[in-house]
Amino acid sequence: DQQVKQNSPSLSVQEGRISILNCDYTNSMFDYFLWYKKYPAEGPTFLISISSIKDKNEDGRFTVFLNKSAKHLSLHIVPSQPGDSAVYFCAASRSGAGSYQLTFGKGTKLSVIP
Amino acid sequence: NAGVTQTPKFQVLKTGQSMTLQCAQDMNHEYMSWYRQDPGMGLRLIHYSVGAGITDQGEVPNGYNVSRSTTEDFPLRLLSAAPSQTSVYFCASSRRGLREGTEAFFGQGTRLTVV
């Protein structure tokens, strides 16, 4: 049973436009969510996170939105740049002992076309 | 800044062989973990450690052993390699449990093929 779902394996966006990557989760115990970016042959790198007490977090061109009632979060990249082309993983953790474990989605490959 | 260092980067093993994947971090992080990434599966937690001498199982621990004798090192041992263990392995570390401001840092990965 997949607890974190990224239903779009790939996404193509024109340079300068908005990229929206989506993530759904099923475990209501999750209360902390992260996005990681991964280039080929490299490890994932942390991008942005959000706690369940918030509904939005911004960091430069990156904004994460959380809709707890729908168990849905999204990552917005504005404007998209060719260097943003990578695989994006949504991940979740929960309080207590679960705070040491990240549950990942399968990833969405973003291609930003110049 | 080295961060999280994994060795080797690539390895080919024969079925039944054993080996150790090395992971070292120089950030004095308490928490370290091992994940495997398979095509179409995302990353799955194998084992983790919340400090020297303390380890626990993750989602897919079978066939792997870990130990944590120092804060810096967290090796992953494959006791008897099987083709199902062909994967890319990532080591990660963080200051403490994964809450706001304590994101995990990942190594560059070890690509393991078992034939």
XYZ file of C-alpha atoms in Angstrom:
229
model
C 0.000 0.000 0.000
C 1.660 3.168 -1.209
C 1.333 5.861 1.441
C 2.829 8.691 -0.633
C 1.741 8.918 -4.254
C 3.069 10.945 -7.123
C 0.733 10.022 -9.925
C 2.529 11.863 -12.726
C 5.748 10.074 -13.706
C 6.780 12.982 -15.921
C 6.027 16.622 -16.664
C 7.251 18.935 -19.434
C 7.112 22.709 -19.068
C 8.370 25.630 -21.136
C 11.110 27.757 -19.646
C 9.653 30.734 -17.779
C 6.300 29.071 -17.136
C 5.031 27.555 -13.900
C 5.741 23.926 -12.991
C 3.256 22.251 -10.651
C 4.172 18.890 -9.161
C 1.543 17.040 -7.163
C 1.663 14.589 -4.279
C -1.046 12.740 -2.359
C -0.747 10.820 0.884
C -2.959 8.346 2.674
C -1.487 8.165 6.191
C -3.149 10.820 8.363
C -0.311 10.451 10.891
C 2.095 12.214 8.518
C 2.678 15.749 9.728
C 5.848 16.874 7.994
C 6.400 16.918 4.262
C 9.497 17.475 2.165
C 10.440 17.805 -1.478
C 13.764 16.502 -2.761
C 15.342 17.079 -6.153
C 17.533 14.449 -7.768
C 19.846 14.739 -10.761
C 21.104 11.578 -12.509
C 24.005 9.849 -10.724
C 23.641 12.105 -7.697
C 21.950 11.767 -4.328
C 18.674 13.561 -3.570
C 19.054 17.127 -2.340
C 16.608 18.844 -0.029
C 14.474 21.513 -1.681
C 11.702 22.687 0.631
C 9.506 21.391 3.425
C 6.241 22.159 5.190
C 4.790 21.301 8.561
C 1.151 20.250 8.845
C 0.389 23.354 10.916
C 0.989 25.465 7.808
C -0.685 25.525 4.419
C 2.050 27.284 2.471
C 5.809 27.675 2.551
C 7.898 29.722 0.141
C 11.577 29.748 -0.678
C 12.505 31.875 -3.651
C 11.043 30.362 -6.806
C 9.710 27.350 -4.894
C 6.410 27.228 -3.028
C 4.825 24.209 -1.394
C 1.092 24.133 -0.660
C -0.531 21.698 1.752
C -4.231 20.794 1.823
C -4.604 18.566 4.883
C -8.283 17.830 4.375
C -7.554 16.508 0.887
C -4.243 14.915 1.963
C -2.629 16.682 -0.973
C 0.427 18.827 -1.443
C 1.918 20.525 -4.456
C 5.216 22.110 -5.392
C 5.125 25.221 -7.567
C 8.231 26.409 -9.395
C 7.971 29.901 -10.861
C 9.555 30.702 -13.218
C 10.817 27.322 -14.372
C 14.421 27.158 -15.576
C 16.263 24.488 -17.597
C 18.414 23.738 -14.529
C 15.243 22.646 -12.732
C 15.067 19.587 -14.973
C 15.391 16.673 -12.525
C 13.364 14.037 -10.712
C 11.361 15.463 -7.812
C 10.453 13.274 -4.852
C 7.758 14.031 -2.346
C 8.446 12.587 1.131
C 6.638 12.489 4.460
C 7.386 11.754 8.081
C 5.430 11.725 11.334
C 6.012 12.710 14.931
C 7.717 10.583 17.552
C 9.578 7.460 16.467
C 8.336 8.019 12.926
C 10.248 11.264 12.701
C 13.334 9.236 11.834
C 11.738 7.676 8.778
C 10.987 9.254 5.431
C 8.354 7.699 3.190
C 8.944 8.650 -0.430
C 6.753 8.839 -3.473
C 7.960 7.326 -6.746
C 9.044 10.675 -8.156
C 8.105 12.966 -11.044
C 10.611 13.696 -13.788
C 10.430 17.377 -14.701
C 11.764 18.547 -18.059
C 12.010 22.290 -18.588
C 12.249 23.062 -22.278
C 14.314 26.120 -23.280
C 32.754 20.219 3.073
C 32.523 16.481 2.439
C 28.999 15.992 3.845
C 27.934 12.359 3.372
C 30.469 10.129 1.606
C 29.606 6.703 0.224
C 32.049 4.127 -1.081
C 32.226 2.436 -3.481
C 30.250 4.245 -6.179
C 29.821 1.082 -8.246
C 30.052 -2.615 -7.370
C 29.307 -5.904 -9.095
C 28.832 -8.957 -6.884
C 28.179 -12.594 -7.575
C 25.201 -14.244 -5.923
C 26.144 -15.392 -2.439
C 29.039 -12.992 -1.962
C 29.109 -10.604 0.957
C 30.215 -7.013 1.049
C 29.993 -3.809 3.052
C 28.825 -0.469 1.714
C 30.543 2.337 3.549
C 28.953 5.599 4.662
C 30.627 8.407 6.562
C 29.430 11.886 7.512
C 31.424 14.774 8.915
C 28.534 16.939 10.153
C 28.258 15.340 13.618
C 24.719 14.224 12.790
C 22.983 11.916 15.247
C 20.700 10.251 12.775
C 21.850 8.137 9.815
C 19.929 5.874 7.486
C 20.164 3.659 4.425
C 17.700 3.710 1.529
C 17.495 1.749 -1.673
C 16.080 3.095 -4.904
C 14.633 0.738 -7.473
C 13.113 1.719 -10.834
C 9.577 2.995 -10.353
C 9.718 2.459 -6.579
C 11.047 5.678 -5.087
C 13.380 5.355 -2.096
C 12.691 2.783 0.611
C 14.202 2.767 4.091
C 16.385 -0.259 4.926
C 17.844 0.503 8.379
C 18.422 3.584 10.459
C 20.344 4.691 13.535
C 19.489 7.445 16.006
C 22.946 7.459 17.553
C 26.066 5.399 18.192
C 25.118 1.914 19.351
C 21.441 2.276 18.391
C 19.978 0.870 15.179
C 16.534 -0.160 13.996
C 14.841 -1.664 10.973
C 13.096 0.227 8.261
C 10.668 -0.906 5.589
C 12.923 -3.419 3.753
C 15.580 -4.752 6.202
C 15.827 -8.392 5.104
C 19.255 -9.439 3.853
C 21.039 -6.435 5.359
C 22.868 -5.779 8.626
C 24.026 -2.509 10.129
C 25.984 -1.329 13.125
C 26.876 2.122 14.454
C 30.038 2.124 16.513
C 30.839 5.809 15.927
C 28.797 8.926 15.177
C 30.520 9.327 11.809
C 30.168 5.866 10.251
C 27.185 3.698 9.372
C 28.155 0.699 7.200
C 25.588 -1.502 5.479
C 26.451 -5.187 5.176
C 25.043 -7.586 2.628
C 25.505 -11.043 4.122
C 24.761 -13.167 1.044
C 24.007 -11.084 -2.024
C 20.971 -11.912 -4.145
C 19.913 -10.544 -7.548
C 16.926 -8.883 -5.805
C 19.432 -6.636 -4.032
C 20.503 -5.062 -7.313
C 19.703 -1.423 -6.657
C 21.084 2.026 -5.992
C 21.805 2.546 -2.302
C 21.760 5.931 -0.601
C 23.025 6.828 2.826
C 21.564 9.878 4.571
C 22.174 11.809 7.770
C 20.420 14.532 9.741
C 20.899 16.360 13.029
C 17.934 14.704 14.655
C 14.471 13.484 13.750
C 13.160 14.907 10.510
C 11.330 17.997 11.625
C 11.407 21.537 10.320
C 14.961 22.662 9.825
C 16.458 19.201 10.122
C 16.377 17.938 6.573
C 18.314 14.803 5.636
C 21.497 15.063 3.578
C 22.150 12.249 1.119
C 25.332 10.712 -0.247
C 25.894 10.270 -3.973
C 24.828 6.650 -3.941
C 26.300 3.200 -4.572
C 25.092 1.361 -7.654
C 25.153 -2.359 -6.858
C 24.614 -5.138 -9.369
C 24.283 -8.750 -8.233
C 24.736 -11.338 -10.981
